[in-house]
Amino acid sequence: MRSPTLLLATTAAFFPAYAFQLPFKLPFFSGSQAPLEVPQLADSRTAVPNRIAIVGAGAGGSSAAFWIAKAKERYGLDIEVDVYDKNPYIGGRSTVVLPYEDDSLEPVELGASIFVKVNKNLWRAVEEFGLERVNFENDDDNDGDDTVGIWDGHEFVLTTGGRSFYSDWLSKIKILWRYGYKAPSKTQQLVAKTVSIFQELYSSRSPRWSNITSVVSDLGWSDVIAQTTSEYFDLQGIDRRWTRELVEAATRVNYGQNVDRIHALEGLCSLAASGASSVKGGNFQLFEHFIAKSNASVYLNTTVKAISHYQPSGPWVIDSSAFKQPRLYRAVILAAPFHQTGIDFKGASLAPIPEQPYIRLHVTLLSTSSPTPNATYFNLGAGGKAPTTLLTTYEGVRQKGLVEPEFNSLTYHGPVRGKNGEARLNTFGDKEWVVKIFSKSRLEEAWLEQMFEGNVGWVLRKEWDAYPVLPPTTVFPPVKLAEGFYYVNAFEPLISTMETETIAARNIVDLLLQEQFDAALCKPSTSDTDPAASSYADAADFVLGWDC
């Protein structure tokens, strides 16, 4: 399987787009818990318990529980942690599905879930938890057919062969002829600079922040967050077609947004990286392991009905379907989009949280015995061969008034395989491939039949709010909503990825521990007086939070 973004190989961005979610059974967590008896609400004389609630068990919530556990080990803290999630599974927007609902087959990620080596938290987690990475760059799942096309709704503005746009000389010549030398080389420089700055978030000198504006300033990202991707690249003197074709192909597949709408930092983050990987069997396993290692109490299939805070120095009170009576907490971490929770906040004076719209995305997963899409759909004529990785641009609409492409991306993801690794044959004895399509609207059966010439087997559809809308901005949600109440998803309008959710959670846990327990994620550094500690903190494999 080849990631679509991986094929945009002249640039080196580093974040995956979020994956997607459907229920699955957990190997060691039950989706329901027996209701527990708890005391009636305490009066003002009752001590606030050393207990933290985390609402949301995706990348942010699961890693928050893990970071708290790390601090407990280092400081000897006695803190209980409860994790709530409305879903019957851990992982949030990261999950897998089974072709034909057959558990003898290899699972398939429902969304575009990759991470790369510079995503140090997820990379480290794979190693620490003994999981196996699947490297997309070394994957031959499509039988060597790795052609890529950028479609504008009428014609291909660019087609290349091989595993990436730079896999052979012909691809290089096509790129240079159409866009010139400066476009790819300058883009590489911009992305490399962004990667370098981003790596500061893992160092012992990483900024700590109580608001997103301060970390934007500390990292020098004020300009890139305040401009669209197209504005920023145009000001860098980069060829306009490069930005509106190749770069836009990346922003559309990763975030469902065009370069003249999405801010430049996320545009840079949409571009491809070397070493793109996922976890064999599904990335959700990372988040299950975060929870398992934390020893937190987990309440799945649970609705958090209300969060209350009636006294400035009193406890936070959570009313949920997991307990017959409300439960008391010293602090609460919200690791889910605030306006989508449906929680009733009572008595609490919360900082204002701007509305965050989301891109509504239709995901279609299917199996087909057609080794390529229907060439006639793309005006290639009988006997033509369509690319197996189809990305899109909006430039045909902007420049020619064409109809927008009917999909954001269409990608072949290798054969349907059994868990033994062997390709599965359908009832006619034919090999089948897994195909993933992202689109703005539902793709009907007739459309699928045309695209794959009647050779469609299994089909699964999912519609949801996949990504936040990410326009240029200088306004962000508060990290701290009230005393003792913290918001992981405040980071989303800056960068929305699995990896950055774990970074945002790490920062919030550090802030919470300082304010509520006079502690921190790491004990004070001795690097100023201990040369060995200083050398360790400066090591290339140092990852703040995992290491101190």
PDB file of N, CA and C in Angstrom, residues 20 42 79 97 100 103 115 121 134 138 167 196 241 289 292 300 302 439-441 458 472 487 493 496 499 508 535:
ATOM      1  N   PHE A  20      -9.422   7.295  10.956  1.00  0.00           N
ATOM      2  CA  PHE A  20     -10.845   7.317  11.179  1.00  0.00           C
ATOM      3  C   PHE A  20     -11.253   6.192  12.107  1.00  0.00           C
ATOM      4  N   ALA A  42     -19.990  16.087  48.232  1.00  0.00           N
ATOM      5  CA  ALA A  42     -19.438  16.561  49.492  1.00  0.00           C
ATOM      6  C   ALA A  42     -19.694  18.045  49.671  1.00  0.00           C
ATOM      7  N   ILE A  79      -2.155   9.429  42.622  1.00  0.00           N
ATOM      8  CA  ILE A  79      -3.225  10.066  41.852  1.00  0.00           C
ATOM      9  C   ILE A  79      -4.022   8.974  41.144  1.00  0.00           C
ATOM     10  N   VAL A  97     -10.898  -1.575   9.954  1.00  0.00           N
ATOM     11  CA  VAL A  97     -12.070  -2.383   9.613  1.00  0.00           C
ATOM     12  C   VAL A  97     -11.581  -3.651   8.913  1.00  0.00           C
ATOM     13  N   TYR A 100     -14.978  -7.566   4.193  1.00  0.00           N
ATOM     14  CA  TYR A 100     -16.019  -8.589   4.273  1.00  0.00           C
ATOM     15  C   TYR A 100     -16.379  -8.961   5.718  1.00  0.00           C
ATOM     16  N   ASP A 103     -12.722 -11.904  10.059  1.00  0.00           N
ATOM     17  CA  ASP A 103     -11.593 -11.714  10.976  1.00  0.00           C
ATOM     18  C   ASP A 103     -10.381 -12.573  10.622  1.00  0.00           C
ATOM     19  N   PHE A 115       2.501   7.800  10.152  1.00  0.00           N
ATOM     20  CA  PHE A 115       3.386   8.664  10.922  1.00  0.00           C
ATOM     21  C   PHE A 115       4.804   8.382  10.464  1.00  0.00           C
ATOM     22  N   ASN A 121       7.020  10.795  19.401  1.00  0.00           N
ATOM     23  CA  ASN A 121       6.221  10.115  20.422  1.00  0.00           C
ATOM     24  C   ASN A 121       5.653   8.800  19.895  1.00  0.00           C
ATOM     25  N   VAL A 134       4.892  -0.972   9.710  1.00  0.00           N
ATOM     26  CA  VAL A 134       4.832  -1.275   8.284  1.00  0.00           C
ATOM     27  C   VAL A 134       5.332  -0.043   7.551  1.00  0.00           C
ATOM     28  N   ASN A 138       8.757   0.755   1.374  1.00  0.00           N
ATOM     29  CA  ASN A 138       9.309  -0.526   0.915  1.00  0.00           C
ATOM     30  C   ASN A 138       8.226  -1.530   0.565  1.00  0.00           C
ATOM     31  N   SER A 167      11.017   8.923  -8.396  1.00  0.00           N
ATOM     32  CA  SER A 167      11.527   7.559  -8.402  1.00  0.00           C
ATOM     33  C   SER A 167      12.285   7.218  -9.667  1.00  0.00           C
ATOM     34  N   SER A 196      12.757  21.071  11.382  1.00  0.00           N
ATOM     35  CA  SER A 196      13.794  21.393  12.365  1.00  0.00           C
ATOM     36  C   SER A 196      13.203  22.132  13.559  1.00  0.00           C
ATOM     37  N   ARG A 241       1.676  27.004 -10.344  1.00  0.00           N
ATOM     38  CA  ARG A 241       1.077  25.721 -10.693  1.00  0.00           C
ATOM     39  C   ARG A 241       1.520  24.620  -9.738  1.00  0.00           C
ATOM     40  N   HIS A 289      -2.226   0.735  24.232  1.00  0.00           N
ATOM     41  CA  HIS A 289      -1.058   0.539  25.099  1.00  0.00           C
ATOM     42  C   HIS A 289      -0.810   1.737  26.000  1.00  0.00           C
ATOM     43  N   ALA A 292      -3.189   1.076  28.775  1.00  0.00           N
ATOM     44  CA  ALA A 292      -2.799  -0.092  29.573  1.00  0.00           C
ATOM     45  C   ALA A 292      -1.615   0.228  30.484  1.00  0.00           C
ATOM     46  N   LEU A 300     -15.670   2.871  28.979  1.00  0.00           N
ATOM     47  CA  LEU A 300     -16.079   2.980  27.587  1.00  0.00           C
ATOM     48  C   LEU A 300     -17.604   2.864  27.499  1.00  0.00           C
ATOM     49  N   THR A 302     -19.566   5.143  27.525  1.00  0.00           N
ATOM     50  CA  THR A 302     -20.006   5.985  28.633  1.00  0.00           C
ATOM     51  C   THR A 302     -20.303   7.401  28.159  1.00  0.00           C
ATOM     52  N   SER A 439     -14.203  11.572  -0.421  1.00  0.00           N
ATOM     53  CA  SER A 439     -15.016  12.450  -1.256  1.00  0.00           C
ATOM     54  C   SER A 439     -15.878  13.357  -0.390  1.00  0.00           C
ATOM     55  N   LYS A 440     -16.382  14.440  -1.017  1.00  0.00           N
ATOM     56  CA  LYS A 440     -17.232  15.390  -0.291  1.00  0.00           C
ATOM     57  C   LYS A 440     -18.671  14.911  -0.195  1.00  0.00           C
ATOM     58  N   SER A 441     -19.066  14.025  -1.099  1.00  0.00           N
ATOM     59  CA  SER A 441     -20.431  13.508  -1.096  1.00  0.00           C
ATOM     60  C   SER A 441     -20.402  11.998  -1.296  1.00  0.00           C
ATOM     61  N   TRP A 458     -16.635  -6.181  -1.750  1.00  0.00           N
ATOM     62  CA  TRP A 458     -17.015  -5.612  -0.452  1.00  0.00           C
ATOM     63  C   TRP A 458     -17.010  -4.092  -0.519  1.00  0.00           C
ATOM     64  N   PRO A 472      -6.255  30.530   7.855  1.00  0.00           N
ATOM     65  CA  PRO A 472      -5.297  31.363   8.587  1.00  0.00           C
ATOM     66  C   PRO A 472      -5.964  31.959   9.834  1.00  0.00           C
ATOM     67  N   TYR A 487      -7.748  21.757  28.222  1.00  0.00           N
ATOM     68  CA  TYR A 487      -8.331  21.415  26.921  1.00  0.00           C
ATOM     69  C   TYR A 487      -7.248  21.035  25.923  1.00  0.00           C
ATOM     70  N   PRO A 493      -6.437  23.762  15.941  1.00  0.00           N
ATOM     71  CA  PRO A 493      -6.407  24.766  14.863  1.00  0.00           C
ATOM     72  C   PRO A 493      -4.997  25.111  14.392  1.00  0.00           C
ATOM     73  N   SER A 496      -3.340  19.596  13.293  1.00  0.00           N
ATOM     74  CA  SER A 496      -4.274  18.557  13.700  1.00  0.00           C
ATOM     75  C   SER A 496      -3.753  17.200  13.231  1.00  0.00           C
ATOM     76  N   GLU A 499       0.056  12.785  16.262  1.00  0.00           N
ATOM     77  CA  GLU A 499       1.289  13.107  16.977  1.00  0.00           C
ATOM     78  C   GLU A 499       1.151  14.376  17.807  1.00  0.00           C
ATOM     79  N   ILE A 508      -0.159  19.756  28.616  1.00  0.00           N
ATOM     80  CA  ILE A 508      -1.255  19.986  29.562  1.00  0.00           C
ATOM     81  C   ILE A 508      -1.025  19.217  30.861  1.00  0.00           C
ATOM     82  N   SER A 535      24.583  15.988  28.479  1.00  0.00           N
ATOM     83  CA  SER A 535      24.859  15.243  27.254  1.00  0.00           C
ATOM     84  C   SER A 535      23.672  14.383  26.870  1.00  0.00           C
TER      85      SER A 535
END
